[in-house]
Coordinates of C-alpha atoms in Angstrom, one line a residue:
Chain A
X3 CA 13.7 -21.1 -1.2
X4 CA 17.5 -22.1 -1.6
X5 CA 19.1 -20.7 1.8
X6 CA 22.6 -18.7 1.4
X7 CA 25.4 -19.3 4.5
X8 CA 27.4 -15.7 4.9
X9 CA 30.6 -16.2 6.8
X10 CA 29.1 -16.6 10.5
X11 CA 26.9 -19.5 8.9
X12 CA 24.0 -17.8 9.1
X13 CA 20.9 -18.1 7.3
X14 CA 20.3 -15.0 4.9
X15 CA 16.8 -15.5 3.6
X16 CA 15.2 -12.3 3.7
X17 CA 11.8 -11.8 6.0
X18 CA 9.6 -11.4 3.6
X19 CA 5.7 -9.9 4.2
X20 CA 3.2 -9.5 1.8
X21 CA 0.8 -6.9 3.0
X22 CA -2.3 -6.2 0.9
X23 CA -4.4 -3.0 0.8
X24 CA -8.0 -2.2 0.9
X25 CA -10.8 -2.3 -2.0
X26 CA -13.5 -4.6 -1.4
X27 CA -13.2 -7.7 -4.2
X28 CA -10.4 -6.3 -6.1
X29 CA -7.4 -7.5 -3.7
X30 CA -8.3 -10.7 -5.0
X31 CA -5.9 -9.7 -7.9
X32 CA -3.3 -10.6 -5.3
X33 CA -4.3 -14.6 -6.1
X34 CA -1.4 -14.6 -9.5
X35 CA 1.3 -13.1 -6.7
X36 CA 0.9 -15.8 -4.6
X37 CA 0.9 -18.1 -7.1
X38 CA 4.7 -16.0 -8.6
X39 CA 6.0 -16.6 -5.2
X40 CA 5.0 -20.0 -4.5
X41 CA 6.4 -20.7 -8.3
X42 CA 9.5 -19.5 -7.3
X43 CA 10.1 -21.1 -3.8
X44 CA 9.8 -18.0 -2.3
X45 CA 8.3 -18.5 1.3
X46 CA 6.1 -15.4 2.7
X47 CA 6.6 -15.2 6.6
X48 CA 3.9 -12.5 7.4
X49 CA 0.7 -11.4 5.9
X50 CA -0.8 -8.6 6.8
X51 CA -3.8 -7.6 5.0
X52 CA -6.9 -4.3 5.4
X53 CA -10.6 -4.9 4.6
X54 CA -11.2 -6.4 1.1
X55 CA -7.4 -6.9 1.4
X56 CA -7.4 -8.8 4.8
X57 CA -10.0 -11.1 3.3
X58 CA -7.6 -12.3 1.2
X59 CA -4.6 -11.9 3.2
X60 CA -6.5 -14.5 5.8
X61 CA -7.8 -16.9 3.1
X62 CA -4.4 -17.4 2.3
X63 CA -2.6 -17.5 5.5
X64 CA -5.7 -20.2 6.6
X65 CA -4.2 -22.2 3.9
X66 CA -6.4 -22.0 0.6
X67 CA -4.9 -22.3 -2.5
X68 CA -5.4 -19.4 -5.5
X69 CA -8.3 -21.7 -6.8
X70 CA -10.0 -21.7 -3.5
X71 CA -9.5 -18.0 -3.2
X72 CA -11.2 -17.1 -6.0
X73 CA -14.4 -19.8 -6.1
X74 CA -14.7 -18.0 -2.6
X75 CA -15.2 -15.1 -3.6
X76 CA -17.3 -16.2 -6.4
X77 CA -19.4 -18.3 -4.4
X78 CA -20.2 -17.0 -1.0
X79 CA -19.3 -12.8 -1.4
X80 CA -22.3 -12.3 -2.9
X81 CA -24.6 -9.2 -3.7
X82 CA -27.0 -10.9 -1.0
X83 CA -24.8 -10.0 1.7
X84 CA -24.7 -6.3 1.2
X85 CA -28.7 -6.0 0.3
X86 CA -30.2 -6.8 4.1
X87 CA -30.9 -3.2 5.3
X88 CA -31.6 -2.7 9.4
X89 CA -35.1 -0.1 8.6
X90 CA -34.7 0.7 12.8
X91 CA -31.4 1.9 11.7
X92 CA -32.2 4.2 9.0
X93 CA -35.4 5.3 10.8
X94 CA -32.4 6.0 13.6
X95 CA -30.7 8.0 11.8
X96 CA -34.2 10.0 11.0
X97 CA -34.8 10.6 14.6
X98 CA -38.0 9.3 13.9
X99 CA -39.8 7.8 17.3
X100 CA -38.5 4.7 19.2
X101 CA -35.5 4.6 16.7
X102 CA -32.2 5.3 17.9
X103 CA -28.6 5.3 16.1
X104 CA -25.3 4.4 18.2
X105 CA -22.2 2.7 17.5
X106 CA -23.5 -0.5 17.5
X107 CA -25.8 -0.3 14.4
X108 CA -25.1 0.2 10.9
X109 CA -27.2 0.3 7.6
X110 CA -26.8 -2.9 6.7
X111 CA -27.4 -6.1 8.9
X112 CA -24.2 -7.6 9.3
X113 CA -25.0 -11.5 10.0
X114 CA -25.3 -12.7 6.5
X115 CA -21.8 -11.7 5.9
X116 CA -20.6 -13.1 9.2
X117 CA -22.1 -16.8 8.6
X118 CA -20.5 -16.4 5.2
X119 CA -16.7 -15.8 6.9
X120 CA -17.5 -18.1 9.6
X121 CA -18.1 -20.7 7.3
X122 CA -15.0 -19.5 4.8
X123 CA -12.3 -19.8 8.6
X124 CA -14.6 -22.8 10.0
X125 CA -15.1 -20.9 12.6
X126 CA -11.1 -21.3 13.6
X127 CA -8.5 -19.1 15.5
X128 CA -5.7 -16.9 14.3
X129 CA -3.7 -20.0 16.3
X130 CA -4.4 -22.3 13.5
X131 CA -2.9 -19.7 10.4
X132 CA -0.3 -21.7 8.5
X133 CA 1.3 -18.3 7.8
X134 CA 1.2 -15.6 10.4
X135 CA -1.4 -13.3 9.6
X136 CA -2.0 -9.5 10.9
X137 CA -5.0 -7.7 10.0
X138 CA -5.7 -4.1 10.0
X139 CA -8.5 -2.6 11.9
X140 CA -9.6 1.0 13.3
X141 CA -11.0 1.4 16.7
X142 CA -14.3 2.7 16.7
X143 CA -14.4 5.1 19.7
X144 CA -10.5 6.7 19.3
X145 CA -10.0 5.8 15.7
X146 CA -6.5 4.3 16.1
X147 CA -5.6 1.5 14.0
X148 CA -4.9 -1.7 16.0
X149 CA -3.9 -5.3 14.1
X150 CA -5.6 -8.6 15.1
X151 CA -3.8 -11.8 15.3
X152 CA -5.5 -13.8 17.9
X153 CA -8.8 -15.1 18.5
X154 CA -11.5 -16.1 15.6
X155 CA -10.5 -15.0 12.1
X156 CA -13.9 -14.6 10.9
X157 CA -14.5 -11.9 13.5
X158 CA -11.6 -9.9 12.9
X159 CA -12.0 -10.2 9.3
X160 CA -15.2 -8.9 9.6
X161 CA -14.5 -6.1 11.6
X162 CA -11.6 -5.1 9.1
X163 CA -14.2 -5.2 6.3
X164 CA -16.9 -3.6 7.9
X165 CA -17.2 -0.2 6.5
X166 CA -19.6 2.0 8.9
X167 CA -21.6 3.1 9.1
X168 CA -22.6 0.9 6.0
X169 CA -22.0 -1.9 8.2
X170 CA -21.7 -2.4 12.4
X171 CA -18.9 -2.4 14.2
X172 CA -17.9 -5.9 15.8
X173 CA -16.9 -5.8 19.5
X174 CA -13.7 -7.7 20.3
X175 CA -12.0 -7.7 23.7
X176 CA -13.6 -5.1 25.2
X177 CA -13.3 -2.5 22.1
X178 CA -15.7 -2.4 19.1
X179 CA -13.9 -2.5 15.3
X180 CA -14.4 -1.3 12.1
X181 CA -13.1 -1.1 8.5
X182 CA -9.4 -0.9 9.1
X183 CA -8.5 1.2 5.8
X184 CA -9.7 4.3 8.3
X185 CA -6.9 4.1 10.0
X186 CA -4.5 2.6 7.5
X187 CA -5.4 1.1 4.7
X188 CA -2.5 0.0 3.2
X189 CA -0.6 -1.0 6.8
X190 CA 3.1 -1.0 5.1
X191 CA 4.3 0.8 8.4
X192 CA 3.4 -2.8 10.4
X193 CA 5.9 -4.6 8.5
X194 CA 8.0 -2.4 8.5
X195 CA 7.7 -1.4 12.6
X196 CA 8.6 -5.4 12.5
X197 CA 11.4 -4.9 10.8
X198 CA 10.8 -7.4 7.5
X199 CA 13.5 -7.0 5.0
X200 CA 11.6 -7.6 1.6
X201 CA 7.8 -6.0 1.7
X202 CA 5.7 -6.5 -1.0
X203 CA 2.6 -4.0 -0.8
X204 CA -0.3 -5.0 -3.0
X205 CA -2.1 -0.9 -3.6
X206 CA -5.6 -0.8 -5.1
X207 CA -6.3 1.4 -7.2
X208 CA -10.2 2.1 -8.9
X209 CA -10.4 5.0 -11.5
X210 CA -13.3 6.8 -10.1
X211 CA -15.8 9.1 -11.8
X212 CA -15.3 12.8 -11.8
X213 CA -19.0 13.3 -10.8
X214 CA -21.0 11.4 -8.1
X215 CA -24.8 11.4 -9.0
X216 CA -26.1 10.5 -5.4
X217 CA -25.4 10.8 -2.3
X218 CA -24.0 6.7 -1.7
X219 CA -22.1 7.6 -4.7
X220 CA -20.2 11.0 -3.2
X221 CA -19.4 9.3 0.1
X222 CA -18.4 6.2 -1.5
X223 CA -16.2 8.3 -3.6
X224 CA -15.0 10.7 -0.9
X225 CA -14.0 7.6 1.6
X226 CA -11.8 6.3 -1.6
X227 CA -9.8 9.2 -1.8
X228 CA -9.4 9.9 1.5
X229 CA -7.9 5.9 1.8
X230 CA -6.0 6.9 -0.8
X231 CA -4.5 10.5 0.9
X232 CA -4.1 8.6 4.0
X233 CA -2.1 5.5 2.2
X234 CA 0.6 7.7 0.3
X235 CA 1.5 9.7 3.0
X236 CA 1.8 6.7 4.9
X237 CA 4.1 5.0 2.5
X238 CA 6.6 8.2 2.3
X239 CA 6.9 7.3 6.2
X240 CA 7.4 3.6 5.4
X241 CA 9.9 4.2 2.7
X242 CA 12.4 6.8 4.8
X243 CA 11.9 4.0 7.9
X244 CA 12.8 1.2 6.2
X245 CA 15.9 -0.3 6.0
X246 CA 15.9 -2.7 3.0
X247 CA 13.2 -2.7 -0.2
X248 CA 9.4 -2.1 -0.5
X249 CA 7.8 -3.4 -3.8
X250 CA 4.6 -1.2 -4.0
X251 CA 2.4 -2.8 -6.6
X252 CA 0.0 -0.9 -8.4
X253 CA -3.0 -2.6 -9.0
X254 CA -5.1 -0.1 -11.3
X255 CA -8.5 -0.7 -12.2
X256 CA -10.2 1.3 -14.6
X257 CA -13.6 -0.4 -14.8
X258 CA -15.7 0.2 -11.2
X259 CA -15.8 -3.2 -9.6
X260 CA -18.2 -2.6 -6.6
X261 CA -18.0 -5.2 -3.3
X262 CA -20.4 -7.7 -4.9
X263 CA -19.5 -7.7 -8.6
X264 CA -18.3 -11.3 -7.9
X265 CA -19.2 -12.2 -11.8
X266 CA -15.8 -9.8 -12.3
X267 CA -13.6 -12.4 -10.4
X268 CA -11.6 -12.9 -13.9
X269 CA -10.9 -9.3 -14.8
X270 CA -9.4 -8.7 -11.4
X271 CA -7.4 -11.9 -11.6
X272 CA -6.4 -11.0 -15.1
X273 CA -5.0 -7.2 -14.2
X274 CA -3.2 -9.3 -11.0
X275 CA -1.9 -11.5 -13.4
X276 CA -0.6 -8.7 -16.2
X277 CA 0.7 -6.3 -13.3
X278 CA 2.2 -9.1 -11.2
X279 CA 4.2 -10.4 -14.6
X280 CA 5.9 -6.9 -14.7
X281 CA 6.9 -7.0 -10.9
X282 CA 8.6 -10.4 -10.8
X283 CA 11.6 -9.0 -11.9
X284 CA 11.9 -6.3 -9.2
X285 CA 10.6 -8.9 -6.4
X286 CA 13.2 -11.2 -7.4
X287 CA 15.6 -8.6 -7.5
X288 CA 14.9 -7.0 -3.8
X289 CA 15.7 -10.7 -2.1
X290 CA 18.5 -11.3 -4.2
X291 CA 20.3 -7.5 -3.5
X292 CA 19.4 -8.4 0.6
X293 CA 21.6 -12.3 -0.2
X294 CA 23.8 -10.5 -1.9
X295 CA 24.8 -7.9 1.2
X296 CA 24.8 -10.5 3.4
X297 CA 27.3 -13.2 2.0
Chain B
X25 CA 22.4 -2.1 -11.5
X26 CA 24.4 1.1 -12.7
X27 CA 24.2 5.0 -12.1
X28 CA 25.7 8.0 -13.4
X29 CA 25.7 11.1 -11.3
X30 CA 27.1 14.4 -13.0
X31 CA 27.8 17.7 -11.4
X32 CA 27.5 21.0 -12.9
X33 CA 26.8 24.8 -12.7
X34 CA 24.0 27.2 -14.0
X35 CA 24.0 30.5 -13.2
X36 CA 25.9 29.7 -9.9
X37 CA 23.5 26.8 -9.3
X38 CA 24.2 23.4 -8.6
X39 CA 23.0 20.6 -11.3
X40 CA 23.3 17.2 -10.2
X41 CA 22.4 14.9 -13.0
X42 CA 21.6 11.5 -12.2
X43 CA 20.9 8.7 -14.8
X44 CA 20.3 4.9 -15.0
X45 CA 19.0 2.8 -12.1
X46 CA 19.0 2.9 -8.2
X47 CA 18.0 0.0 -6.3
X48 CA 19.6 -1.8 -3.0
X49 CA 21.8 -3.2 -5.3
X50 CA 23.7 0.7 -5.4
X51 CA 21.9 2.8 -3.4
X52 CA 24.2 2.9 -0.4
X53 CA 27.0 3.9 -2.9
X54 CA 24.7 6.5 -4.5
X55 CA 24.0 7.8 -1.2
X56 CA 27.1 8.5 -0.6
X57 CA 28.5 10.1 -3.9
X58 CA 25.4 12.3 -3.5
X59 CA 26.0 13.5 0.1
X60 CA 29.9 14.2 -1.3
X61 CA 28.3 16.6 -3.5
X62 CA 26.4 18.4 -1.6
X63 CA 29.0 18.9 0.4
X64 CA 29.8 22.5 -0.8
X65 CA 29.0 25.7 -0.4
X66 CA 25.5 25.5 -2.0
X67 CA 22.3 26.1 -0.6
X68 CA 20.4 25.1 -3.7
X69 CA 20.3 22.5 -6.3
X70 CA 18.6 21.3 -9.1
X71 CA 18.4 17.3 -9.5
X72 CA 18.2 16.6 -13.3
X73 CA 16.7 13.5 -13.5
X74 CA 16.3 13.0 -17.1
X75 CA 18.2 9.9 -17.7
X76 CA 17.1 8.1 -14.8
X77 CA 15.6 5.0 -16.0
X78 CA 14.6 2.8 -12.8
X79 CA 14.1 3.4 -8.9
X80 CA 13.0 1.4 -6.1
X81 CA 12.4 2.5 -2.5
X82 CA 15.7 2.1 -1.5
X83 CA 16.6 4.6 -4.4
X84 CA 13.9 7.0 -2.9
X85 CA 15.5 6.8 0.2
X86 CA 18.6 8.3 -1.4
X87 CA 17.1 11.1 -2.4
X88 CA 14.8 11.6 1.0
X89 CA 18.1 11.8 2.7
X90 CA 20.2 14.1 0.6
X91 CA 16.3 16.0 0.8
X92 CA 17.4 15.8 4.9
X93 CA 20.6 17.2 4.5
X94 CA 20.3 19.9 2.3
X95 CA 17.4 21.7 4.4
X96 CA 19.5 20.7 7.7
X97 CA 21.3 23.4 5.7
X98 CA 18.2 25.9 5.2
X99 CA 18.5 25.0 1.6
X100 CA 16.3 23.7 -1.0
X101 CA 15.9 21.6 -4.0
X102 CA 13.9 20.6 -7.0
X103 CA 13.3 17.9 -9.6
X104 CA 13.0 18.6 -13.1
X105 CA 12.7 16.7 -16.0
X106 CA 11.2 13.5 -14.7
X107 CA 9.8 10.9 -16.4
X108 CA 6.2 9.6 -16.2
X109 CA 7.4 6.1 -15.0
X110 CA 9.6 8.2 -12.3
X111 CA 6.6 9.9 -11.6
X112 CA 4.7 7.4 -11.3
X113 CA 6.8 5.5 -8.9
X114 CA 6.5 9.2 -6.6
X115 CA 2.9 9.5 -6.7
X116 CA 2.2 5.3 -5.3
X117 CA 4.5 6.3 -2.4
X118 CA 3.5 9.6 -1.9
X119 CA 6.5 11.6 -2.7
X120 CA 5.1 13.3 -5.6
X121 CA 3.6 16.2 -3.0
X122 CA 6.6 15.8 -0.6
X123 CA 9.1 16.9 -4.0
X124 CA 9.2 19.8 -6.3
X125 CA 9.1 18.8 -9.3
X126 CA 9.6 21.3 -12.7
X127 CA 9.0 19.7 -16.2
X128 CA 12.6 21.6 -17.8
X129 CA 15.7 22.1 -16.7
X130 CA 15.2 26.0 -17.6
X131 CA 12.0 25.7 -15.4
X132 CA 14.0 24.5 -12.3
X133 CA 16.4 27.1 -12.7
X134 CA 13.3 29.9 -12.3
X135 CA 12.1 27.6 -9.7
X136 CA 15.3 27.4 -7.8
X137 CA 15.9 31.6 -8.1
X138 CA 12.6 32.0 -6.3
X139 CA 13.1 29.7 -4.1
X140 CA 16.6 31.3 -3.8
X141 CA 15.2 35.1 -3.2

């Protein structure tokens, strides 16, 4: 990006962080932004990214391109991952002899999907991010949000996608992590606390059905709008805090696009694409007002 | 980026109409025409935001302050007349439940008399 001098010499570039919600595969609709601001020069300085959303958020800031992202997905996030159920764990939750259920277990067995993001962040450090990276998770034990931003990625990313008790929280440091959309799952208030000028907030959006027809269903449903609750009333706070502009991008999806419907890859990079296109303007807008004050 | 804000009177109510587009571009010069106006007498208004065409968080922020300063007063406000694009652009950042919003002009006056009792 072209820098601008004011009078004191300064540079004027905007910070800019791109900070990317929650929603299992469908934040890979962020892929055509990247590929906008990378198009037009414009460097991103943070990332900061929430479950599905930090996924992407770190395959980025590790340094793969928006064809990498997506074959990614494609390839390795399979339906495989989220099909090994822990039986001591259900029976656990049963009460049924010998089984027990505590904070370390969840329904599904986690390892496949950790080999799978060990293998995605070759097994590398936060340290080694070619764009800063924060991701989003919620403390187990207090539920407080708390972002990650040093140690192993595939860890952390884990523990921001792991929704319990579907999946087991992930010790780190001396606290065990889960899916950080329970806390915030749209974490515009981190960017903002760090005082970024331009924020670009990537929502998701899934039309859900009016009736759930089992129980997976209801809860499944019932998390999503309580995400959803928590994210806009988190935003209003963001909004009155901030000091310059936050591009909230709406990524609506009306067809259900569940964790492993990786065969969907180019419907959710095809509404990026056709909500992104409509956003440029206001992006390019935002850094050009903050230049603008500053000369 | 250019706005219009227009003050008038209903039944001893304040109307502030406000049209075209607030962004960081303006919204600093909005603010502060906005605050001037509510820097009467009045406990409660009416924003008429039927020609408003575009706003971005910074324009929100207009309005979330003059929201500030007119219950610092014990007043109140409403919306009416708002788009489904403004709408929209409330309900992503959660100001759609923060705001009252009426569909008519005629409807915020009711609004604003109960409010008002």
């Amino acid at each position: 990006m072209q820098l601008n001098l004011n009078d004191g010499g300064e540079p004027v570039k905007p910070k800019i962080a791109v900070v990317i919600g929650s929603g299992g595969i469908k934040p890979a609709c962020a892929i055509p932004l990247f590929e906008f601001l990378e198009t037009s020069g414009i460097n991103i300085d943070l990332l900061i990214g929430c479950s599905g959303g930090a996924i992407v958020a770190a395959m980025h800031g590790f340094g793969y391109n928006s064809a990498g992202i997506a074959d990614l997905f494609s390839n390795h996030l399979t339906k495989s991952l989220f099909s090994h159920i822990d039986y001591r764990t259900l029976l656990g939750i049963a009460k049924m002899p010998l089984c027990r259920f505590d904070k370390t277990r969840g329904i599904l067995k986690p390892q496949r999907l950790m080999d799978v993001l060990k293998k995605i962040f070759k097994n590398s450090s936060f340290e080694s991010m070619k764009i800063p990276t924060l991701v989003q998770v919620t403390d187990v034990d207090t539920g407080e949000g708390a972002l990650i931003n040093s140690g192993d990625i595939a860890s952390a990313v884990y523990a921001s996608a792991a929704q319990f008790p579907f999946f087991p929280p992930i010790k780190i440091g001396n606290r065990w992590y889960v899916d950080g959309a329970y806390s915030s799952p749209l974490p515009v208030l981190e960017a903002v606390n760090r005082s970024y000028d331009v924020i670009i907030a990537v929502a998701i959006e899934q039309q859900l059905k009016t009736e759930s027809k089992s129980f997976i269903e209801y809860l499944h449903h019932f998390i999503s709008r309580s995400y959803t609750s928590t994210q806009k009333k988190q935003m209003a706070l963001a909004i009155d805090m901030h000091h310059h502009e936050i591009v909230v991008i709406n990524m609506h999806f009306d067809e259900l696009i569940n964790m492993w419907d990786v065969d969907k890859m180019p419907v959710i990079i095809e509404t990026g694409r056709r909500i992104i296109e409509k956003k440029k303007a206001e992006i390019s807008a935002a850094i050009e007002n903050f230049k603008n004050k500053k000369r | 980026m250019k706005y219009e804000l227009k003050v008038y009177k209903i039944e001893n109510y304040t109307v502030i109409n406000i049209s075209g587009k607030i962004d960081s571009s303006n919204s600093e010069e909005a603010e502060a025409e906005l605050n001037l106006m509510l820097e009467n007498n009045d406990k409660y208004y009416i924003l008429d935001l039927c020609g408003l065409e575009y706003i971005s968080s910074a324009g929100l922020r207009v309005f979330l302050s003059a929201s500030k300063k007119i219950k610092n007063n014990k007043g109140n406000f409403v919306f009416c007349s708002v788009s489904e694009e403004i709408k929209e652009v409330f309900d992503i950042t959660g100001l759609l439940h923060v705001f009252t919003l009426c569909e008519t002009l005629d409807g915020a006056v009711e609004k604003i008399k109960s409010m008002a009792l």
